[in-house]
PDB file of C-alpha atoms in Angstrom:
ATOM      1  CA  MET O   1    -130.643  81.473  68.923  1.00 54.00           C
ATOM      2  CA  CYS O   2    -129.138  78.257  67.623  1.00 67.00           C
ATOM      3  CA  SER O   3    -128.468  77.779  63.932  1.00 81.00           C
ATOM      4  CA  THR O   4    -130.504  75.023  62.418  1.00 90.00           C
ATOM      5  CA  LEU O   5    -128.024  74.349  59.466  1.00 95.00           C
ATOM      6  CA  HIS O   6    -124.376  74.591  59.477  1.00 95.00           C
ATOM      7  CA  PHE O   7    -122.685  75.336  56.045  1.00 97.00           C
ATOM      8  CA  VAL O   8    -119.081  74.345  55.189  1.00 98.00           C
ATOM      9  CA  PRO O   9    -118.094  76.115  51.681  1.00 98.00           C
ATOM     10  CA  ARG O  10    -116.786  73.989  48.749  1.00 98.00           C
ATOM     11  CA  ARG O  11    -114.909  76.767  46.640  1.00 96.00           C
ATOM     12  CA  SER O  12    -114.757  76.698  42.851  1.00 95.00           C
ATOM     13  CA  GLU O  13    -111.097  77.246  42.806  1.00 94.00           C
ATOM     14  CA  GLU O  14    -110.215  74.342  45.306  1.00 96.00           C
ATOM     15  CA  ARG O  15    -112.066  71.846  43.684  1.00 97.00           C
ATOM     16  CA  GLY O  16    -110.363  69.173  41.491  1.00 97.00           C
ATOM     17  CA  HIS O  17    -109.447  70.522  37.888  1.00 96.00           C
ATOM     18  CA  ALA O  18    -108.165  68.758  34.799  1.00 96.00           C
ATOM     19  CA  ASP O  19    -107.973  70.228  31.134  1.00 96.00           C
ATOM     20  CA  HIS O  20    -107.408  67.760  28.658  1.00 97.00           C
ATOM     21  CA  GLY O  21    -107.800  69.861  25.916  1.00 96.00           C
ATOM     22  CA  TRP O  22    -111.491  68.300  24.467  1.00 97.00           C
ATOM     23  CA  LEU O  23    -112.475  68.123  28.312  1.00 97.00           C
ATOM     24  CA  LYS O  24    -112.444  70.908  31.061  1.00 96.00           C
ATOM     25  CA  THR O  25    -113.584  69.571  34.265  1.00 97.00           C
ATOM     26  CA  TYR O  26    -114.056  70.132  37.821  1.00 97.00           C
ATOM     27  CA  HIS O  27    -114.296  67.345  40.401  1.00 98.00           C
ATOM     28  CA  THR O  28    -116.223  68.429  43.628  1.00 98.00           C
ATOM     29  CA  PHE O  29    -115.565  64.981  45.331  1.00 98.00           C
ATOM     30  CA  SER O  30    -112.314  62.442  44.577  1.00 98.00           C
ATOM     31  CA  PHE O  31    -112.509  61.786  40.892  1.00 98.00           C
ATOM     32  CA  ALA O  32    -109.692  59.855  38.608  1.00 96.00           C
ATOM     33  CA  MET O  33    -106.369  61.560  39.355  1.00 96.00           C
ATOM     34  CA  TYR O  34    -107.956  64.293  41.749  1.00 98.00           C
ATOM     35  CA  GLN O  35    -107.811  62.431  45.400  1.00 98.00           C
ATOM     36  CA  ASP O  36    -108.569  64.302  48.433  1.00 97.00           C
ATOM     37  CA  PRO O  37    -109.409  62.569  51.709  1.00 97.00           C
ATOM     38  CA  LYS O  38    -111.354  65.234  52.712  1.00 97.00           C
ATOM     39  CA  HIS O  39    -113.698  65.199  50.025  1.00 98.00           C
ATOM     40  CA  GLN O  40    -114.771  61.668  49.100  1.00 98.00           C
ATOM     41  CA  GLN O  41    -118.169  61.495  49.207  1.00 98.00           C
ATOM     42  CA  TYR O  42    -121.272  63.136  51.005  1.00 98.00           C
ATOM     43  CA  GLY O  43    -124.203  61.243  52.383  1.00 97.00           C
ATOM     44  CA  PRO O  44    -124.812  59.076  49.255  1.00 98.00           C
ATOM     45  CA  LEU O  45    -123.244  61.599  46.853  1.00 98.00           C
ATOM     46  CA  ARG O  46    -120.059  60.248  45.343  1.00 98.00           C
ATOM     47  CA  VAL O  47    -119.246  62.444  42.220  1.00 98.00           C
ATOM     48  CA  ILE O  48    -120.133  65.990  41.111  1.00 98.00           C
ATOM     49  CA  ASN O  49    -118.283  66.636  37.739  1.00 98.00           C
ATOM     50  CA  GLU O  50    -118.732  70.052  36.012  1.00 98.00           C
ATOM     51  CA  ASP O  51    -117.693  69.055  32.248  1.00 98.00           C
ATOM     52  CA  ARG O  52    -117.146  70.866  29.272  1.00 97.00           C
ATOM     53  CA  VAL O  53    -116.605  68.677  26.229  1.00 98.00           C
ATOM     54  CA  SER O  54    -115.306  70.295  22.740  1.00 97.00           C
ATOM     55  CA  PRO O  55    -117.367  69.107  19.567  1.00 97.00           C
ATOM     56  CA  LEU O  56    -117.203  65.712  17.950  1.00 97.00           C
ATOM     57  CA  THR O  57    -115.314  64.413  20.973  1.00 98.00           C
ATOM     58  CA  GLY O  58    -116.427  62.698  24.163  1.00 98.00           C
ATOM     59  CA  PHE O  59    -116.088  59.619  26.461  1.00 98.00           C
ATOM     60  CA  GLY O  60    -115.877  56.534  24.543  1.00 97.00           C
ATOM     61  CA  THR O  61    -117.869  53.210  25.660  1.00 98.00           C
ATOM     62  CA  HIS O  62    -116.731  52.347  29.565  1.00 97.00           C
ATOM     63  CA  PRO O  63    -118.487  49.998  31.891  1.00 98.00           C
ATOM     64  CA  HIS O  64    -120.065  51.178  35.188  1.00 98.00           C
ATOM     65  CA  ARG O  65    -121.751  49.300  37.989  1.00 98.00           C
ATOM     66  CA  GLU O  66    -123.459  49.951  41.593  1.00 98.00           C
ATOM     67  CA  PHE O  67    -123.815  53.486  40.676  1.00 98.00           C
ATOM     68  CA  GLU O  68    -126.797  55.916  40.096  1.00 98.00           C
ATOM     69  CA  ILE O  69    -125.304  57.914  37.270  1.00 98.00           C
ATOM     70  CA  PHE O  70    -127.362  61.456  36.176  1.00 96.00           C
ATOM     71  CA  SER O  71    -126.332  63.935  33.895  1.00 98.00           C
ATOM     72  CA  TYR O  72    -127.795  67.547  34.218  1.00 98.00           C
ATOM     73  CA  ILE O  73    -127.487  69.449  30.817  1.00 98.00           C
ATOM     74  CA  VAL O  74    -126.671  73.097  30.904  1.00 98.00           C
ATOM     75  CA  SER O  75    -125.926  73.819  27.511  1.00 97.00           C
ATOM     76  CA  GLY O  76    -124.914  72.128  23.962  1.00 97.00           C
ATOM     77  CA  GLU O  77    -125.738  68.499  22.941  1.00 97.00           C
ATOM     78  CA  LEU O  78    -124.734  65.426  24.636  1.00 98.00           C
ATOM     79  CA  GLU O  79    -125.149  62.026  22.608  1.00 98.00           C
ATOM     80  CA  HIS O  80    -125.773  58.989  25.222  1.00 98.00           C
ATOM     81  CA  LYS O  81    -125.385  55.420  23.712  1.00 98.00           C
ATOM     82  CA  ASP O  82    -125.584  52.555  25.984  1.00 98.00           C
ATOM     83  CA  SER O  83    -125.583  48.591  25.930  1.00 98.00           C
ATOM     84  CA  MET O  84    -129.114  48.585  26.836  1.00 97.00           C
ATOM     85  CA  SER O  85    -129.819  49.910  23.118  1.00 97.00           C
ATOM     86  CA  ASN O  86    -130.555  53.347  24.413  1.00 97.00           C
ATOM     87  CA  VAL O  87    -129.383  56.297  21.893  1.00 97.00           C
ATOM     88  CA  GLU O  88    -130.635  59.682  22.790  1.00 97.00           C
ATOM     89  CA  ILE O  89    -129.143  63.306  22.024  1.00 97.00           C
ATOM     90  CA  LEU O  90    -129.974  65.371  25.220  1.00 98.00           C
ATOM     91  CA  THR O  91    -129.900  69.218  25.345  1.00 97.00           C
ATOM     92  CA  ARG O  92    -130.582  72.077  27.750  1.00 98.00           C
ATOM     93  CA  GLY O  93    -132.933  71.043  30.378  1.00 97.00           C
ATOM     94  CA  ASP O  94    -132.608  67.278  29.772  1.00 97.00           C
ATOM     95  CA  ILE O  95    -131.793  64.822  32.761  1.00 97.00           C
ATOM     96  CA  GLN O  96    -130.547  61.462  31.927  1.00 97.00           C
ATOM     97  CA  LEU O  97    -130.459  58.833  34.750  1.00 98.00           C
ATOM     98  CA  THR O  98    -128.690  55.554  34.284  1.00 98.00           C
ATOM     99  CA  SER O  99    -129.267  53.139  37.120  1.00 98.00           C
ATOM    100  CA  ALA O 100    -126.318  51.011  36.457  1.00 98.00           C
ATOM    101  CA  GLY O 101    -126.887  47.954  39.054  1.00 98.00           C
ATOM    102  CA  THR O 102    -125.110  44.900  37.873  1.00 98.00           C
ATOM    103  CA  GLY O 103    -123.408  46.554  34.898  1.00 98.00           C
ATOM    104  CA  ILE O 104    -123.765  48.542  31.976  1.00 98.00           C
ATOM    105  CA  SER O 105    -121.420  49.968  29.431  1.00 98.00           C
ATOM    106  CA  HIS O 106    -122.066  53.754  27.786  1.00 98.00           C
ATOM    107  CA  SER O 107    -120.542  56.389  26.115  1.00 98.00           C
ATOM    108  CA  GLU O 108    -120.923  60.085  25.939  1.00 98.00           C
ATOM    109  CA  LYS O 109    -120.290  62.522  23.070  1.00 98.00           C
ATOM    110  CA  ASN O 110    -120.613  65.840  21.986  1.00 98.00           C
ATOM    111  CA  THR O 111    -121.693  65.050  18.298  1.00 94.00           C
ATOM    112  CA  ASN O 112    -122.252  68.911  17.649  1.00 95.00           C
ATOM    113  CA  LYS O 113    -120.814  69.747  13.944  1.00 93.00           C
ATOM    114  CA  HIS O 114    -121.122  73.322  14.486  1.00 95.00           C
ATOM    115  CA  GLY O 115    -118.326  74.307  16.955  1.00 95.00           C
ATOM    116  CA  VAL O 116    -120.599  74.148  20.097  1.00 96.00           C
ATOM    117  CA  PRO O 117    -119.344  72.548  23.322  1.00 97.00           C
ATOM    118  CA  VAL O 118    -121.602  70.623  25.803  1.00 98.00           C
ATOM    119  CA  HIS O 119    -121.582  71.855  29.552  1.00 98.00           C
ATOM    120  CA  PHE O 120    -123.181  69.345  31.864  1.00 98.00           C
ATOM    121  CA  LEU O 121    -123.100  68.043  35.624  1.00 98.00           C
ATOM    122  CA  GLN O 122    -122.250  64.428  35.685  1.00 98.00           C
ATOM    123  CA  ILE O 123    -123.625  63.264  39.123  1.00 98.00           C
ATOM    124  CA  TRP O 124    -122.974  59.931  41.066  1.00 98.00           C
ATOM    125  CA  SER O 125    -124.754  58.593  43.924  1.00 98.00           C
ATOM    126  CA  ILE O 126    -124.524  55.145  45.824  1.00 98.00           C
ATOM    127  CA  PRO O 127    -127.455  53.046  45.516  1.00 98.00           C
ATOM    128  CA  SER O 128    -129.333  51.782  48.791  1.00 96.00           C
ATOM    129  CA  GLN O 129    -129.525  48.189  47.456  1.00 95.00           C
ATOM    130  CA  SER O 130    -126.951  46.317  45.316  1.00 97.00           C
ATOM    131  CA  ARG O 131    -127.285  44.121  42.112  1.00 97.00           C
ATOM    132  CA  LEU O 132    -130.215  46.012  40.729  1.00 98.00           C
ATOM    133  CA  LYS O 133    -131.330  45.403  37.147  1.00 97.00           C
ATOM    134  CA  PRO O 134    -129.988  48.411  35.182  1.00 98.00           C
ATOM    135  CA  ALA O 135    -132.438  50.529  34.263  1.00 97.00           C
ATOM    136  CA  TYR O 136    -132.341  54.058  32.192  1.00 98.00           C
ATOM    137  CA  TYR O 137    -134.657  57.132  32.345  1.00 97.00           C
ATOM    138  CA  THR O 138    -134.874  60.786  31.050  1.00 97.00           C
ATOM    139  CA  ARG O 139    -136.749  63.656  32.074  1.00 97.00           C
ATOM    140  CA  HIS O 140    -136.861  67.558  30.646  1.00 97.00           C
ATOM    141  CA  PHE O 141    -137.626  70.731  32.814  1.00 97.00           C
ATOM    142  CA  THR O 142    -138.094  73.768  30.911  1.00 97.00           C
ATOM    143  CA  ASP O 143    -136.472  76.937  32.383  1.00 98.00           C
ATOM    144  CA  GLU O 144    -139.759  78.276  33.166  1.00 98.00           C
ATOM    145  CA  MET O 145    -140.387  75.173  35.526  1.00 98.00           C
ATOM    146  CA  LYS O 146    -137.250  76.146  37.303  1.00 98.00           C
ATOM    147  CA  LYS O 147    -137.853  80.133  37.148  1.00 98.00           C
ATOM    148  CA  ASP O 148    -137.767  81.315  40.772  1.00 98.00           C
ATOM    149  CA  LYS O 149    -139.042  78.238  42.334  1.00 98.00           C
ATOM    150  CA  TRP O 150    -137.776  74.443  42.976  1.00 98.00           C
ATOM    151  CA  ALA O 151    -138.464  71.824  40.593  1.00 98.00           C
ATOM    152  CA  ARG O 152    -137.893  68.287  41.951  1.00 98.00           C
ATOM    153  CA  VAL O 153    -135.731  66.931  39.161  1.00 98.00           C
ATOM    154  CA  VAL O 154    -134.321  63.813  40.821  1.00 98.00           C
ATOM    155  CA  ALA O 155    -135.944  61.746  43.763  1.00 98.00           C
ATOM    156  CA  SER O 156    -136.034  58.551  45.698  1.00 97.00           C
ATOM    157  CA  VAL O 157    -137.669  55.817  43.465  1.00 96.00           C
ATOM    158  CA  ASP O 158    -140.506  54.998  46.094  1.00 94.00           C
ATOM    159  CA  ASP O 159    -141.109  58.591  47.115  1.00 96.00           C
ATOM    160  CA  GLU O 160    -144.719  59.979  46.296  1.00 92.00           C
ATOM    161  CA  GLY O 161    -145.125  61.291  42.651  1.00 91.00           C
ATOM    162  CA  VAL O 162    -142.252  59.686  41.038  1.00 95.00           C
ATOM    163  CA  ASN O 163    -142.746  58.264  38.062  1.00 89.00           C
ATOM    164  CA  LYS O 164    -140.740  54.842  37.283  1.00 92.00           C
ATOM    165  CA  GLU O 165    -141.746  55.135  33.382  1.00 94.00           C
ATOM    166  CA  ARG O 166    -138.709  55.661  31.251  1.00 95.00           C
ATOM    167  CA  GLU O 167    -139.667  58.915  30.078  1.00 94.00           C
ATOM    168  CA  GLY O 168    -141.708  61.883  31.909  1.00 89.00           C
ATOM    169  CA  GLU O 169    -141.289  65.499  31.385  1.00 86.00           C
ATOM    170  CA  GLY O 170    -141.591  67.794  34.384  1.00 91.00           C
ATOM    171  CA  THR O 171    -141.392  64.511  36.823  1.00 95.00           C
ATOM    172  CA  PRO O 172    -138.572  63.574  39.054  1.00 97.00           C
ATOM    173  CA  ALA O 173    -136.491  60.644  37.523  1.00 97.00           C
ATOM    174  CA  PRO O 174    -136.346  57.844  40.235  1.00 98.00           C
ATOM    175  CA  VAL O 175    -133.135  57.038  41.900  1.00 98.00           C
ATOM    176  CA  HIS O 176    -132.127  54.217  44.130  1.00 98.00           C
ATOM    177  CA  SER O 177    -130.431  56.385  46.851  1.00 98.00           C
ATOM    178  CA  GLY O 178    -131.831  58.253  49.654  1.00 97.00           C
ATOM    179  CA  LEU O 179    -131.477  61.510  47.792  1.00 97.00           C
ATOM    180  CA  THR O 180    -133.853  64.372  46.515  1.00 98.00           C
ATOM    181  CA  MET O 181    -132.498  66.919  43.878  1.00 98.00           C
ATOM    182  CA  TYR O 182    -133.895  70.238  43.068  1.00 98.00           C
ATOM    183  CA  ALA O 183    -132.812  72.634  40.588  1.00 98.00           C
ATOM    184  CA  THR O 184    -133.834  76.509  40.440  1.00 98.00           C
ATOM    185  CA  ILE O 185    -133.061  79.527  38.064  1.00 98.00           C
ATOM    186  CA  LEU O 186    -133.161  82.418  40.750  1.00 98.00           C
ATOM    187  CA  SER O 187    -133.328  85.926  39.577  1.00 97.00           C
ATOM    188  CA  SER O 188    -131.242  88.515  41.125  1.00 97.00           C
ATOM    189  CA  GLY O 189    -132.896  89.704  44.258  1.00 96.00           C
ATOM    190  CA  LYS O 190    -135.288  86.820  44.472  1.00 97.00           C
ATOM    191  CA  THR O 191    -135.419  84.399  47.341  1.00 98.00           C
ATOM    192  CA  LEU O 192    -136.412  80.756  47.927  1.00 98.00           C
ATOM    193  CA  GLU O 193    -136.921  78.740  50.929  1.00 97.00           C
ATOM    194  CA  LYS O 194    -136.983  74.896  51.260  1.00 97.00           C
ATOM    195  CA  GLU O 195    -137.403  72.867  54.076  1.00 95.00           C
ATOM    196  CA  LEU O 196    -135.109  70.154  54.412  1.00 95.00           C
ATOM    197  CA  ASN O 197    -136.151  66.652  55.393  1.00 88.00           C
ATOM    198  CA  ARG O 198    -132.713  64.714  55.720  1.00 94.00           C
ATOM    199  CA  ARG O 199    -129.675  64.488  57.729  1.00 94.00           C
ATOM    200  CA  LYS O 200    -127.542  66.401  55.237  1.00 97.00           C
ATOM    201  CA  ALA O 201    -127.919  68.846  51.830  1.00 98.00           C
ATOM    202  CA  TYR O 202    -125.399  69.893  49.512  1.00 98.00           C
ATOM    203  CA  VAL O 203    -125.718  73.119  47.465  1.00 98.00           C
ATOM    204  CA  HIS O 204    -124.043  73.701  43.975  1.00 98.00           C
ATOM    205  CA  VAL O 205    -124.303  77.112  41.947  1.00 98.00           C
ATOM    206  CA  ILE O 206    -123.469  76.035  38.509  1.00 98.00           C
ATOM    207  CA  GLN O 207    -120.574  77.688  36.837  1.00 96.00           C
ATOM    208  CA  THR O 208    -121.123  79.626  33.408  1.00 92.00           C
ATOM    209  CA  SER O 209    -117.704  80.402  32.686  1.00 81.00           C
ATOM    210  CA  SER O 210    -114.959  77.893  32.342  1.00 73.00           C
ATOM    211  CA  ASP O 211    -112.450  80.240  34.752  1.00 69.00           C
ATOM    212  CA  LYS O 212    -111.182  78.604  37.890  1.00 64.00           C
ATOM    213  CA  VAL O 213    -112.472  81.570  40.059  1.00 66.00           C
ATOM    214  CA  ALA O 214    -115.629  82.273  38.271  1.00 65.00           C
ATOM    215  CA  PRO O 215    -117.424  85.624  37.593  1.00 75.00           C
ATOM    216  CA  GLY O 216    -121.130  85.806  37.546  1.00 91.00           C
ATOM    217  CA  ALA O 217    -124.026  85.608  40.146  1.00 96.00           C
ATOM    218  CA  LYS O 218    -123.747  85.452  44.025  1.00 97.00           C
ATOM    219  CA  VAL O 219    -125.951  83.333  46.145  1.00 98.00           C
ATOM    220  CA  LYS O 220    -126.457  83.845  49.934  1.00 98.00           C
ATOM    221  CA  LEU O 221    -127.599  80.712  51.972  1.00 98.00           C
ATOM    222  CA  SER O 222    -129.059  81.231  55.350  1.00 97.00           C
ATOM    223  CA  ASP O 223    -131.101  79.390  58.095  1.00 93.00           C
ATOM    224  CA  GLY O 224    -132.849  82.032  59.659  1.00 82.00           C
ATOM    225  CA  ALA O 225    -131.136  81.670  62.965  1.00 81.00           C
ATOM    226  CA  GLY O 226    -128.004  83.341  62.459  1.00 82.00           C
ATOM    227  CA  GLY O 227    -126.131  80.935  60.095  1.00 88.00           C
ATOM    228  CA  GLU O 228    -125.369  81.952  56.492  1.00 95.00           C
ATOM    229  CA  LEU O 229    -122.788  81.773  53.585  1.00 97.00           C
ATOM    230  CA  VAL O 230    -122.487  83.486  50.151  1.00 98.00           C
ATOM    231  CA  LEU O 231    -121.398  81.395  47.471  1.00 97.00           C
ATOM    232  CA  GLY O 232    -120.238  82.398  43.709  1.00 96.00           C
ATOM    233  CA  GLU O 233    -120.718  80.420  40.508  1.00 96.00           C
ATOM    234  CA  GLY O 234    -119.052  76.876  40.773  1.00 96.00           C
ATOM    235  CA  ASP O 235    -118.798  77.033  44.654  1.00 97.00           C
ATOM    236  CA  GLY O 236    -120.691  74.587  46.745  1.00 98.00           C
ATOM    237  CA  ALA O 237    -121.633  73.986  50.496  1.00 98.00           C
ATOM    238  CA  TYR O 238    -121.817  71.138  52.600  1.00 98.00           C
ATOM    239  CA  VAL O 239    -124.839  71.592  54.630  1.00 98.00           C
ATOM    240  CA  ALA O 240    -125.119  69.813  58.256  1.00 96.00           C
ATOM    241  CA  VAL O 241    -129.173  69.556  59.190  1.00 95.00           C
ATOM    242  CA  ASN O 242    -129.224  70.001  63.170  1.00 90.00           C
ATOM    243  CA  SER O 243    -132.903  70.094  63.523  1.00 85.00           C
ATOM    244  CA  SER O 244    -135.925  68.372  62.211  1.00 82.00           C
ATOM    245  CA  SER O 245    -137.718  71.698  61.350  1.00 78.00           C
ATOM    246  CA  ALA O 246    -134.571  73.293  59.343  1.00 91.00           C
ATOM    247  CA  LYS O 247    -135.423  75.529  56.323  1.00 94.00           C
ATOM    248  CA  LEU O 248    -133.059  76.542  53.892  1.00 97.00           C
ATOM    249  CA  VAL O 249    -133.172  80.080  52.708  1.00 97.00           C
ATOM    250  CA  VAL O 250    -131.418  80.901  49.323  1.00 98.00           C
ATOM    251  CA  GLU O 251    -131.242  84.398  47.926  1.00 98.00           C
ATOM    252  CA  ASN O 252    -129.485  85.532  44.545  1.00 98.00           C
ATOM    253  CA  VAL O 253    -127.532  88.730  46.168  1.00 97.00           C
ATOM    254  CA  SER O 254    -125.954  89.921  42.617  1.00 95.00           C
ATOM    255  CA  GLY O 255    -127.183  93.199  42.843  1.00 91.00           C
ATOM    256  CA  SER O 256    -129.711  95.191  40.905  1.00 84.00           C
ATOM    257  CA  GLU O 257    -130.367  93.403  37.654  1.00 87.00           C
ATOM    258  CA  GLY O 258    -127.777  91.082  38.257  1.00 92.00           C
ATOM    259  CA  PRO O 259    -127.487  87.581  36.283  1.00 95.00           C
ATOM    260  CA  THR O 260    -129.731  84.713  37.166  1.00 96.00           C
ATOM    261  CA  ALA O 261    -128.086  81.829  39.589  1.00 97.00           C
ATOM    262  CA  GLU O 262    -128.713  78.255  38.136  1.00 98.00           C
ATOM    263  CA  ILE O 263    -128.487  76.303  41.410  1.00 98.00           C
ATOM    264  CA  LEU O 264    -128.811  72.261  42.437  1.00 98.00           C
ATOM    265  CA  LEU O 265    -129.841  71.378  45.858  1.00 98.00           C
ATOM    266  CA  PHE O 266    -129.713  67.870  47.229  1.00 98.00           C
ATOM    267  CA  ASP O 267    -131.394  66.817  50.372  1.00 98.00           C
ATOM    268  CA  MET O 268    -129.788  63.423  51.550  1.00 97.00           C
ATOM    269  CA  ASP O 269    -129.771  60.795  53.881  1.00 95.00           C
ATOM    270  CA  ALA O 270    -126.845  60.993  56.364  1.00 89.00           C
TER     271      ALA O 270
END
């Protein structure tokens, strides 16, 4: 039986890494001082940075254009301010998406006064059209919405069920890219399946520690036809979809009473 999916691991310890004191960050794709021609982008995905920002520090006001930029908050608090007059404190379960279009400026800071760092993933995708009008969206998904099931947290703007309003708890944020992003919090021993409808996919297991080689949950990817790959926290996987009926199987193989795994899945155009 031929494998319907082809997996290529992106190990946590092989990602780009920078420690600026106030910021500890890992780069899945080339970013800033980390440049690797083998990891520039995948489909419309251009950036996955796993950031930890110390209290009362952060990214000062800076410009963006022609990117879809979204932040997935894992823990702590992140203050967002932008040139569209949006000011918001984001916490666990929040997703904030900025369609930068013709240009915006924003800042992202940890304003927590109690010594708590913020851990979040900053994700950029390339829009399917240029010169869009800048727009801002926030969504919230509780842990229960993601526990042992897939939550569709970001989806292409014209997909069915996508709410184009600024806010909409539990509905996917609209992105101007050929991309759907799912999230789950998968208990040890549990298995989820997801039919992949596009040509590529990417899986990322969120890292609960800041160690270069992270302890924690183990996740097995398989396609039911012989292809499989085990990932640890911080690891990712490039997934080539070789069949129109491909189904991804994800299992938390951390052992009896092992840790949960928080997983992001991107189903994408080529």
